Amino acid sequence: MLGFSVALRPDVLWYGFLGCLVGTLVGVLPGIGPLSGISILLPITFGLDATKAIVMLAGIYYGSQYGGSTTSILMRIPGEASSVMTCIDGYAMARNGRAGAALCIAAVGSWIAGTFGVVVLTAIAPPLAAFALRFGPPEYTALLVLGLIFLAYMSSTSLPRTLLMAAIGLLLGTIGIDNLTGHFRYSFDIVELGDGIGIVPVAVGLFGLGEILSTPSATVVGQVMAPKLRELLPNRKEWRQSGWPIARGSVLGFLIGLTPGSAHIISSFLSYAVERKLSKHPEEFGHGAVAGVAGPESANNAASTGAFVPMLALGLPTGPVTAVLMAALIIHGVQPGPQLVNEHPDVFWGFVASMYVGNVLLLLLNLLLVGLFVNVLRIPYSYLYPLVIMFCVIGVYTVNNSIVDVWIMLNIGVLGYFLRKLGLDPAPLVLGLVISPTFELSLRQSLIMSNGYWTIFFTRPIALALFLTAALLLSLSLFALTRKHADWRTKLAEAEAGEGAQ
Amino acid sequence: MTLRADHVAGGAAIAAALAVLAVSGDLPFGTLAFPGAGMMPKLVCALMMMFGAILVVRGAASAPFSDIGWSDLPHAVRVLAITAAAVALYTTLGFVVTMSLMLFALIAFEGRNLLAAAVYSVGVSLLTYWLFTLVLKSPLEQGILGF
């Protein structure tokens, strides 16, 4: 009830609505993901209190999952990476004259999955946070190692590539003054580097500028199909066909969302594969199968909600977006983690309750304003991308009023361009950067408190259990690395290839 | 032997780690009982070299480096040069002038109508300045011209 009394306050409701609206636009526009959207708009929240800031920024995140389906269905261009699978059957439905029904199923599926995710989040986050109060430095070290290994296991690229990116992030995180000894590390007499490299310049550089550098305007083409409003309601058969895929997508997406990695992307791919496998008519997939829209769209929304559980309860970001959201909370003086429920109950419960409200707002927004969003897609890319660059510059500069941060963003943008060329996923780099200070501190504290005996990590039950799980996952990844056919990525690629062949 | 994407990625990672180690001389590693400021960076550099070496060894599985398309490079260089020039001028000329020039240059190079580009650039810059300064109370850089 405390949560709803906060979330339904007119001012909080307004910022929640604003976040959902901007998030839908971010999802609709190709080339701008939720991460760059949140990073660019982060400085705007500095004048707000922590509750309004997190409600607005989270609204952008889950709003983008709703909006991403619009371009997938109407243009066959995924507005957001997690909407790639919706392109296949969503666009096919649109060509069959069912664009409105596809949009409605995607919006309703997203709403059910999002609400389901928030219900489970409400139930499990507080007890998980209470359990995490038993964690000391060795347990946190083990948890972060497990997070990195899990990230590598779930990543869409190979184990060494993911861990290499995470290592670069960890290294960037060591720049600045060492908290324990006061040494300046790699600051090269640049005063601004004494505080380290911020997550915003890195995230905006990699995902905002980096994306634009590798996307010339000549490559952004596509015809927009305008749905008729009267065709928005699916027929009885389509409702029936979407029921179980939405249910399965919600559960699958939430569970995958709990794990580190690109969960919202992976969940939509897996959901599509599951629906195709379970379907009595797999031949319909690729030609406008309702389940091919309902399942993946539900899964990516449930995953984006699931990702909030480890962030709120453990203070552990599972992806770059939750990492930026965590950074936003810290900037506002709120430390996410086990103490959050007790120390800032209004922020915690207000945020959770705002997601119930936000999902209803998004359902209405995506059904009633679909015509408006379609018109946004008609803005030529050559006018749009300079605007995004301008917001990248403003977003980064306004955080600390530091031009050095903007130069860092430019350099990281170049790095992001070359990483894309070499097929390396930049997301683990951001995650490594965010966990680097906590990881280093907990590792060194553990060694200091054990007087240098590294066995401390294996004599405490929780740390031991976490390390054993990490070792198991590492073994599975190494097994998959040596026997390529055993890798789930290879199987998924084969399933997709089979799909494309049809 | 064909040079592949992973050979380049792995080689670059090893080179970067060696460069970081070279400038880490003054950072003490410390002992296990009291780890120093250099422990974490040096451990991470070792990991980077290990993963880089794995990529180089297993590089045959990746795409040939010559197959990577560089058709977007002129666009990337142009965008980067214009943005870098704008960043260099930002604190001196202020938000409205710098961003108007940056937007105009980026759109003009795309071959769009110059008048439309000019109107769009100035309009968007002024609107954004008004939005941030007056509505969001988040002042933007004013520069020597005062806006």
XYZ file of C-alpha atoms in Angstrom:
649
model
C 0.000 0.000 0.000
C 2.944 2.318 0.766
C 4.108 1.743 -2.804
C 0.774 2.688 -4.360
C 0.439 5.753 -2.133
C 3.783 6.885 -3.599
C 3.241 5.706 -7.199
C -0.217 7.281 -7.486
C 0.948 10.722 -6.321
C 0.288 13.068 -9.278
C 3.934 14.165 -9.576
C 5.273 10.578 -9.514
C 2.522 9.496 -11.905
C 3.528 12.296 -14.294
C 7.185 11.272 -14.369
C 6.164 7.611 -14.763
C 3.998 8.573 -17.740
C 6.826 10.665 -19.203
C 9.229 7.727 -18.855
C 6.763 5.337 -20.522
C 6.148 7.787 -23.397
C 9.846 8.442 -23.995
C 10.567 4.703 -23.621
C 7.989 3.850 -26.272
C 9.562 6.434 -28.618
C 13.040 5.062 -27.864
C 11.771 1.560 -28.659
C 10.058 2.728 -31.845
C 13.085 4.568 -33.279
C 15.692 2.277 -34.834
C 19.248 3.005 -33.691
C 18.323 4.318 -30.243
C 18.155 1.623 -27.587
C 16.930 1.878 -23.988
C 20.508 2.173 -22.741
C 21.347 5.267 -24.768
C 17.875 6.680 -24.002
C 18.338 6.272 -20.257
C 21.953 7.502 -20.315
C 21.095 10.604 -22.328
C 18.139 11.512 -20.098
C 19.888 10.700 -16.804
C 21.070 14.296 -16.191
C 17.473 15.547 -16.506
C 16.599 13.576 -13.355
C 19.230 15.348 -11.228
C 16.685 17.909 -10.123
C 14.227 15.196 -9.031
C 14.150 13.043 -5.903
C 15.302 9.411 -6.151
C 11.769 7.957 -6.421
C 10.701 10.119 -9.361
C 14.083 9.623 -11.064
C 14.029 5.816 -10.890
C 10.328 5.634 -11.801
C 10.977 7.731 -14.921
C 14.170 5.943 -15.976
C 12.687 2.469 -15.423
C 9.633 3.573 -17.443
C 11.995 4.277 -20.346
C 13.419 0.756 -20.027
C 10.242 -1.282 -20.005
C 8.489 1.232 -22.284
C 11.138 0.565 -24.932
C 10.288 -3.147 -24.821
C 6.689 -2.260 -25.718
C 7.679 0.244 -28.427
C 10.216 -2.057 -30.072
C 7.423 -4.222 -31.471
C 5.869 -1.365 -33.494
C 8.717 -1.014 -36.014
C 9.176 -4.796 -36.108
C 5.552 -5.343 -37.105
C 5.057 -2.345 -39.380
C 8.495 -1.986 -41.020
C 10.317 -5.287 -40.404
C 13.015 -3.231 -38.642
C 13.541 -4.076 -34.965
C 13.330 -0.820 -33.008
C 15.084 -2.671 -30.197
C 17.359 -5.742 -30.293
C 14.868 -7.837 -28.303
C 12.226 -7.324 -31.007
C 14.196 -9.107 -33.731
C 12.060 -12.252 -33.514
C 8.834 -10.227 -33.720
C 9.922 -9.046 -37.183
C 9.440 -12.505 -38.658
C 5.804 -13.233 -37.883
C 4.729 -9.716 -36.916
C 5.595 -8.328 -40.354
C 4.075 -11.399 -42.022
C 0.827 -10.739 -40.117
C 0.972 -7.092 -41.263
C 1.363 -8.189 -44.900
C -1.665 -10.446 -44.409
C -3.692 -7.402 -43.352
C -3.486 -8.176 -39.606
C -1.085 -5.377 -38.558
C -3.561 -4.038 -35.989
C -4.132 -7.475 -34.469
C -0.377 -8.107 -34.282
C 0.179 -4.763 -32.514
C -2.675 -5.477 -30.096
C -1.416 -9.002 -29.285
C 2.113 -7.623 -28.766
C 0.800 -4.883 -26.441
C -1.527 -7.170 -24.449
C 1.157 -9.880 -24.213
C 3.667 -7.276 -23.021
C 1.169 -6.003 -20.439
C 0.358 -9.469 -19.059
C 4.042 -10.452 -18.948
C 5.093 -7.142 -17.417
C 2.413 -7.353 -14.728
C 3.238 -11.014 -14.021
C 6.888 -10.025 -13.650
C 6.056 -7.264 -11.163
C 3.850 -9.631 -9.079
C 6.708 -12.151 -8.783
C 9.196 -9.321 -8.156
C 6.984 -8.076 -5.294
C 6.955 -11.559 -3.786
C 10.600 -12.576 -4.076
C 12.701 -9.384 -3.892
C 12.209 -8.650 -0.133
C 13.023 -12.218 1.101
C 15.999 -12.363 -1.275
C 17.240 -9.040 0.105
C 16.816 -10.359 3.677
C 18.905 -13.422 2.763
C 21.578 -11.247 1.158
C 22.091 -9.446 4.494
C 24.199 -12.485 5.459
C 26.673 -11.602 2.711
C 30.125 -10.341 3.668
C 33.037 -9.420 1.334
C 33.887 -13.073 0.397
C 30.250 -13.774 -0.528
C 30.066 -10.601 -2.624
C 33.308 -11.539 -4.387
C 31.872 -14.989 -5.152
C 28.551 -13.500 -6.276
C 30.270 -11.109 -8.697
C 32.486 -13.889 -10.091
C 29.339 -15.998 -10.576
C 27.673 -13.014 -12.275
C 30.557 -12.674 -14.741
C 30.650 -16.420 -15.493
C 26.864 -16.487 -15.896
C 27.150 -13.527 -18.254
C 29.699 -15.423 -20.338
C 27.513 -18.544 -20.354
C 24.372 -16.673 -21.416
C 26.072 -14.264 -23.820
C 25.288 -14.474 -27.516
C 29.024 -14.524 -28.337
C 31.704 -16.965 -27.162
C 33.111 -17.346 -23.624
C 36.591 -15.820 -24.258
C 35.093 -12.878 -26.186
C 32.597 -12.078 -23.413
C 35.157 -12.419 -20.632
C 37.677 -10.327 -22.607
C 35.111 -7.530 -22.868
C 34.266 -7.833 -19.159
C 38.007 -7.698 -18.334
C 38.393 -4.459 -20.330
C 35.474 -3.051 -18.331
C 37.073 -4.159 -15.050
C 40.325 -2.482 -16.112
C 38.581 0.793 -17.015
C 36.923 0.636 -13.584
C 40.324 0.743 -11.860
C 41.091 4.225 -13.253
C 41.097 6.916 -10.564
C 42.067 7.135 -6.898
C 42.416 3.764 -5.128
C 39.940 3.790 -2.217
C 42.165 1.756 0.137
C 45.593 3.319 -0.407
C 44.932 6.681 -2.085
C 47.168 5.922 -5.084
C 46.309 7.690 -8.360
C 45.873 5.055 -11.062
C 46.145 5.859 -14.788
C 44.920 9.437 -14.360
C 47.915 10.928 -16.265
C 47.622 14.236 -14.373
C 44.094 14.794 -15.674
C 42.174 15.968 -12.608
C 38.807 14.690 -13.885
C 40.177 11.139 -14.144
C 40.860 11.107 -10.391
C 37.203 10.198 -9.826
C 37.436 7.453 -12.416
C 35.606 6.964 -15.686
C 31.853 7.421 -15.353
C 29.421 4.871 -16.671
C 27.422 7.451 -18.657
C 30.237 8.490 -21.075
C 31.098 4.833 -21.626
C 27.492 3.669 -22.118
C 26.558 6.584 -24.389
C 29.812 6.224 -26.343
C 29.429 2.493 -26.901
C 25.710 2.278 -27.529
C 24.712 5.772 -28.695
C 27.611 7.165 -30.710
C 29.080 3.747 -31.601
C 25.770 2.678 -33.153
C 25.496 5.874 -35.203
C 29.083 5.633 -36.466
C 28.352 2.200 -37.899
C 24.954 3.141 -39.386
C 25.186 5.330 -42.513
C 21.846 6.908 -43.387
C 21.777 5.197 -46.796
C 21.336 1.856 -45.006
C 18.241 2.966 -43.059
C 15.339 2.422 -45.424
C 11.946 0.856 -45.035
C 8.312 1.323 -45.792
C 5.913 2.047 -42.962
C 2.618 0.171 -43.002
C -0.117 2.217 -41.369
C -2.595 0.031 -39.455
C -6.271 0.917 -39.444
C -7.623 1.554 -35.969
C -10.726 -0.570 -36.507
C -8.483 -3.575 -37.260
C -6.781 -3.270 -33.899
C -8.746 -6.003 -32.153
C -7.689 -9.585 -32.842
C -10.411 -12.108 -33.661
C -11.420 -14.966 -31.344
C -9.094 -17.466 -33.018
C -6.115 -15.116 -32.658
C -6.871 -14.549 -28.969
C -7.037 -18.317 -28.430
C -3.752 -18.870 -30.261
C -1.966 -16.226 -28.193
C -3.038 -17.382 -24.679
C -0.504 -20.123 -23.921
C 2.421 -18.456 -25.756
C 1.885 -15.361 -23.588
C 1.801 -17.512 -20.420
C 4.901 -19.501 -21.394
C 6.741 -16.364 -22.575
C 5.990 -14.621 -19.258
C 7.436 -17.427 -17.099
C 10.405 -18.146 -19.386
C 11.223 -14.454 -19.788
C 11.103 -13.727 -16.066
C 13.401 -16.649 -15.210
C 15.931 -15.669 -17.891
C 15.652 -12.031 -16.784
C 17.055 -12.992 -13.373
C 20.359 -14.032 -14.943
C 23.141 -11.720 -16.112
C 23.566 -11.171 -19.841
C 21.387 -9.883 -22.646
C 18.385 -11.559 -21.013
C 15.629 -9.668 -22.803
C 17.186 -10.528 -26.166
C 17.915 -14.175 -25.360
C 14.449 -14.693 -23.836
C 12.684 -13.615 -27.042
C 14.860 -15.936 -29.160
C 14.262 -18.873 -26.808
C 10.544 -18.177 -26.572
C 10.291 -18.204 -30.377
C 12.167 -21.514 -30.532
C 9.946 -23.019 -27.793
C 6.702 -21.904 -29.470
C 7.810 -23.284 -32.808
C 8.742 -26.577 -31.183
C 5.420 -26.892 -29.318
C 3.224 -25.718 -32.185
C 0.928 -28.175 -33.971
C 1.545 -26.120 -37.107
C 5.254 -25.197 -37.123
C 4.993 -24.550 -40.870
C 2.983 -21.377 -40.064
C 6.015 -19.813 -38.364
C 7.541 -17.256 -40.687
C 4.196 -16.731 -42.419
C 2.285 -14.876 -39.696
C 1.967 -17.275 -36.735
C 0.263 -15.493 -33.818
C 2.402 -17.436 -31.318
C 5.536 -16.059 -33.026
C 4.488 -12.569 -31.931
C 2.801 -13.316 -28.592
C 5.599 -15.495 -27.123
C 8.717 -13.376 -27.827
C 7.000 -10.072 -27.010
C 5.806 -11.426 -23.639
C 9.200 -12.952 -22.921
C 11.221 -9.769 -23.482
C 8.917 -7.743 -21.236
C 8.965 -10.313 -18.443
C 12.768 -10.462 -18.728
C 13.126 -6.696 -18.395
C 11.106 -6.868 -15.144
C 12.993 -9.935 -13.891
C 16.264 -8.039 -14.299
C 15.161 -5.690 -11.503
C 15.178 -8.504 -8.897
C 18.981 -8.924 -8.556
C 19.436 -5.166 -8.975
C 17.078 -4.229 -6.141
C 17.651 -7.184 -3.813
C 21.381 -7.830 -4.243
C 22.711 -4.620 -5.765
C 23.886 -6.742 -8.700
C 23.302 -5.377 -12.215
C 22.517 -8.126 -14.722
C 23.033 -5.997 -17.806
C 24.132 -2.561 -18.975
C 20.646 -1.054 -18.555
C 20.277 -2.126 -14.928
C 23.879 -0.986 -14.413
C 22.961 2.536 -15.554
C 19.791 2.457 -13.425
C 21.908 1.439 -10.446
C 24.300 4.293 -11.181
C 21.278 6.634 -11.292
C 20.142 5.487 -7.837
C 23.657 5.905 -6.426
C 23.874 9.430 -7.891
C 20.639 10.191 -5.997
C 22.152 8.901 -2.756
C 20.335 5.547 -2.727
C 22.457 2.385 -2.634
C 20.639 -0.561 -4.269
C 21.081 -3.847 -2.413
C 19.820 -5.772 0.608
C 19.389 -2.622 2.718
C 17.235 -0.830 0.151
C 13.872 -2.167 1.414
C 14.611 -1.110 4.997
C 16.496 2.148 4.404
C 14.418 3.533 1.509
C 11.029 1.746 1.604
C 9.349 4.614 -0.259
C 11.821 4.318 -3.147
C 11.628 0.506 -3.262
C 7.854 0.067 -2.972
C 7.098 3.243 -4.942
C 9.224 1.912 -7.776
C 7.581 -1.546 -7.680
C 4.058 -0.071 -7.577
C 4.901 2.333 -10.405
C 5.565 -0.662 -12.630
C 1.990 -1.928 -12.128
C 0.712 1.518 -13.109
C 3.292 1.892 -15.886
C 2.243 -1.347 -17.575
C -1.387 -0.160 -17.729
C -0.247 3.224 -19.117
C 1.874 1.508 -21.737
C -0.974 -0.738 -22.858
C -3.127 2.333 -23.456
C -0.278 4.327 -25.032
C 0.659 1.586 -27.460
C -2.883 0.917 -28.592
C -4.255 4.442 -28.784
C -1.185 6.332 -30.023
C 0.113 3.829 -32.537
C -0.733 6.247 -35.391
C 1.432 8.950 -33.798
C 4.372 6.598 -33.375
C 4.071 5.527 -37.002
C 4.439 9.174 -38.037
C 7.626 9.503 -35.952
C 9.085 6.728 -38.096
C 8.658 8.923 -41.176
C 11.348 11.408 -39.969
C 14.356 10.877 -42.303
C 17.318 9.238 -40.559
C 19.669 11.950 -41.884
C 17.747 14.454 -39.694
C 17.346 12.054 -36.784
C 20.897 10.890 -36.119
C 22.404 14.416 -35.753
C 19.733 14.994 -33.109
C 20.789 11.833 -31.269
C 24.443 12.971 -31.364
C 23.415 16.327 -29.909
C 21.604 14.580 -27.045
C 24.634 12.309 -26.511
C 26.824 15.411 -26.062
C 24.313 17.162 -23.769
C 23.638 13.988 -21.773
C 27.303 13.307 -21.070
C 28.332 16.920 -20.486
C 25.521 17.711 -18.065
C 26.383 14.867 -15.632
C 29.513 16.631 -14.303
C 29.666 19.736 -16.527
C 32.911 18.196 -17.771
C 34.143 18.420 -21.355
C 36.649 15.641 -20.520
C 33.669 13.277 -20.155
C 32.541 14.213 -23.678
C 36.014 13.474 -25.067
C 35.913 10.117 -23.244
C 32.538 9.428 -24.881
C 33.981 10.211 -28.329
C 36.940 7.875 -27.788
C 34.706 5.119 -26.426
C 32.432 5.637 -29.452
C 35.398 4.883 -31.724
C 36.181 1.812 -29.604
C 32.531 0.718 -29.937
C 32.729 1.104 -33.728
C 35.770 -1.177 -33.962
C 34.317 -3.677 -31.456
C 31.259 -4.033 -33.706
C 33.510 -4.540 -36.725
C 35.327 -7.356 -34.937
C 32.060 -8.947 -33.785
C 32.664 -8.244 -30.090
C 29.635 -7.495 -27.884
C 30.220 -4.224 -25.937
C 27.593 -4.975 -23.241
C 29.909 -7.026 -20.934
C 32.360 -4.093 -20.962
C 29.766 -1.825 -19.334
C 28.899 -4.511 -16.804
C 32.589 -4.992 -15.960
C 33.001 -1.234 -15.488
C 30.047 -1.050 -13.087
C 31.003 -3.985 -10.874
C 34.732 -3.197 -10.919
C 34.884 -0.996 -7.764
C 32.694 -3.378 -5.691
C 34.555 -6.424 -6.977
C 37.991 -4.986 -6.206
C 36.937 -3.742 -2.774
C 35.291 -7.013 -1.704
C 38.215 -9.078 -3.037
C 40.816 -7.003 -1.176
C 38.693 -6.808 1.995
C 38.304 -10.607 1.942
C 42.076 -11.093 1.675
C 42.776 -8.519 4.393
C 40.234 -10.038 6.834
C 41.677 -13.546 6.261
C 45.250 -12.281 6.649
C 46.064 -13.362 3.115
C 44.500 -16.824 3.196
C 42.561 -17.185 -0.071
C 40.864 -20.294 1.378
C 38.396 -17.882 2.987
C 36.381 -18.157 -0.235
C 35.951 -21.920 0.250
C 35.369 -22.159 3.988
C 32.209 -20.045 4.119
C 29.141 -22.010 2.925
C 27.439 -19.324 0.813
C 30.676 -18.271 -0.924
C 31.556 -21.929 -1.539
C 28.113 -22.652 -3.041
C 28.402 -19.611 -5.319
C 31.916 -20.568 -6.450
C 30.824 -24.179 -7.111
C 27.954 -22.912 -9.262
C 30.410 -20.660 -11.132
C 32.770 -23.619 -11.650
C 29.894 -25.734 -12.980
C 28.865 -23.052 -15.454
C 32.471 -22.525 -16.504
C 32.825 -26.273 -17.145
C 29.638 -26.255 -19.233
C 30.905 -23.278 -21.229
C 34.308 -24.897 -21.787
C 32.587 -28.126 -22.842
C 30.486 -26.173 -25.339
C 33.616 -24.346 -26.528
C 35.401 -27.589 -27.348
C 32.334 -29.365 -28.753
C 30.627 -26.702 -30.770
C 27.456 -28.715 -31.410
C 26.717 -28.895 -27.669
C 26.512 -25.105 -27.429
C 23.006 -23.672 -26.993
C 24.021 -20.758 -29.242
C 24.764 -23.150 -32.110
C 21.425 -24.912 -31.584
C 19.588 -21.603 -31.546
C 21.401 -20.480 -34.718
C 20.406 -23.757 -36.379
C 16.775 -23.243 -35.329
C 16.875 -19.715 -36.768
C 18.523 -20.936 -39.965
C 15.781 -23.538 -40.337
C 13.277 -20.758 -39.846
C 14.858 -18.591 -42.468
C 14.906 -21.414 -44.950
C 11.139 -21.819 -44.792
C 47.735 -18.097 -43.076
C 44.587 -15.963 -43.383
C 44.356 -13.056 -40.969
C 41.011 -13.321 -39.155
C 38.874 -11.020 -36.987
C 39.757 -12.893 -33.779
C 43.494 -12.696 -34.576
C 43.202 -8.911 -34.707
C 40.939 -8.714 -31.613
C 43.173 -11.037 -29.560
C 46.375 -9.297 -30.699
C 44.950 -5.874 -29.856
C 43.882 -7.093 -26.385
C 47.362 -8.462 -25.657
C 49.003 -5.250 -26.886
C 46.653 -3.095 -24.784
C 47.297 -5.202 -21.664
C 51.074 -4.974 -22.176
C 50.802 -1.188 -22.614
C 48.821 -0.886 -19.358
C 51.363 -3.064 -17.540
C 54.142 -0.838 -18.882
C 52.615 2.245 -17.250
C 51.758 0.396 -14.011
C 55.298 0.303 -12.692
C 54.647 2.670 -9.789
C 51.568 0.779 -8.591
C 52.511 -1.738 -5.866
C 51.040 -5.241 -6.115
C 51.265 -5.608 -2.333
C 50.903 -8.950 -0.563
C 47.943 -11.326 -0.212
C 47.501 -10.090 3.373
C 47.473 -6.466 2.228
C 46.873 -6.171 -1.525
C 48.174 -2.964 -3.087
C 46.700 -0.542 -5.623
C 48.335 -2.443 -8.487
C 46.921 -5.878 -7.674
C 43.588 -5.598 -9.457
C 44.870 -3.879 -12.650
C 47.728 -6.365 -12.998
C 45.438 -9.367 -12.452
C 42.985 -8.016 -15.010
C 45.816 -7.380 -17.508
C 46.886 -11.006 -17.077
C 43.300 -12.117 -17.754
C 43.131 -9.878 -20.843
C 46.321 -11.420 -22.197
C 44.980 -14.917 -21.498
C 41.648 -14.312 -23.259
C 43.453 -12.481 -26.093
C 45.768 -15.474 -26.547
C 42.762 -17.857 -26.616
C 41.161 -15.727 -29.319
C 44.359 -15.758 -31.367
C 44.771 -19.545 -30.997
C 41.108 -20.239 -31.843
C 40.996 -17.491 -34.481
C 40.435 -19.885 -37.384
C 36.750 -20.138 -36.429
C 36.132 -16.406 -36.978
C 35.533 -14.510 -40.233
C 38.534 -13.437 -42.356
C 39.564 -9.877 -41.524
C 39.412 -9.001 -45.232
C 35.692 -9.916 -45.282
C 34.799 -7.155 -42.811
C 32.964 -4.393 -44.658
C 34.360 -0.884 -44.242
C 31.844 0.915 -46.459
C 30.581 2.859 -43.422
C 34.061 4.183 -42.561
C 33.730 7.496 -44.508
C 30.428 8.157 -42.690
C 32.021 7.307 -39.322
C 35.065 9.533 -39.940
C 32.872 12.437 -41.095
C 30.518 12.186 -38.103
C 33.444 11.867 -35.730
C 35.352 14.832 -37.203
C 32.311 17.124 -37.079
C 31.401 16.033 -33.543
C 35.006 16.429 -32.341
C 35.124 19.959 -33.791
C 31.857 20.780 -32.011
C 33.154 19.406 -28.701
C 36.344 21.478 -29.065
C 34.264 24.645 -29.583
C 31.491 23.828 -27.106
C 32.712 25.645 -23.993
C 33.892 28.660 -26.027
C 30.962 29.249 -28.369
C 28.220 27.885 -26.118
C 25.392 25.439 -26.738
C 23.198 27.194 -29.297
C 25.945 28.250 -31.744
C 27.960 25.022 -31.504
C 25.013 22.660 -31.798
C 23.423 24.652 -34.644
C 26.698 24.428 -36.574
C 27.139 20.737 -35.759
C 23.606 19.788 -36.793
C 23.857 21.851 -39.982
C 27.200 20.309 -40.952
C 25.998 16.747 -40.305
C 22.767 17.228 -42.293
C 24.446 19.199 -45.105
C 26.960 16.406 -45.647
C 24.032 14.013 -46.147
C 23.134 16.035 -49.258
C 19.937 17.511 -47.839
C 18.465 20.902 -48.772
C 20.711 23.523 -47.161
C 17.946 25.961 -46.252
C 15.873 23.248 -44.624
C 18.988 22.019 -42.829
C 19.732 25.530 -41.508
C 16.171 26.127 -40.299
C 16.027 22.673 -38.672
C 19.444 23.084 -36.986
C 18.781 26.514 -35.492
C 15.193 25.626 -34.537
C 16.113 22.385 -32.797
C 19.047 24.000 -30.949
C 16.918 26.900 -29.695
C 14.065 24.579 -28.681
C 16.434 22.273 -26.809
C 18.127 25.235 -25.093
C 14.735 26.553 -23.985
C 13.597 23.100 -22.835
C 16.697 22.424 -20.732
C 17.243 25.930 -19.377
C 13.707 27.040 -18.614
C 11.575 23.896 -18.317
C 14.012 21.331 -16.909
C 16.096 23.909 -14.970
C 19.258 22.198 -16.209
C 21.437 25.040 -17.579
C 23.467 24.383 -20.711
C 26.859 25.857 -21.625
C 26.538 29.566 -22.466
C 29.987 30.326 -23.904
C 31.402 33.800 -24.619
C 28.250 34.872 -26.474
C 26.037 34.247 -23.440
C 23.724 31.598 -24.961
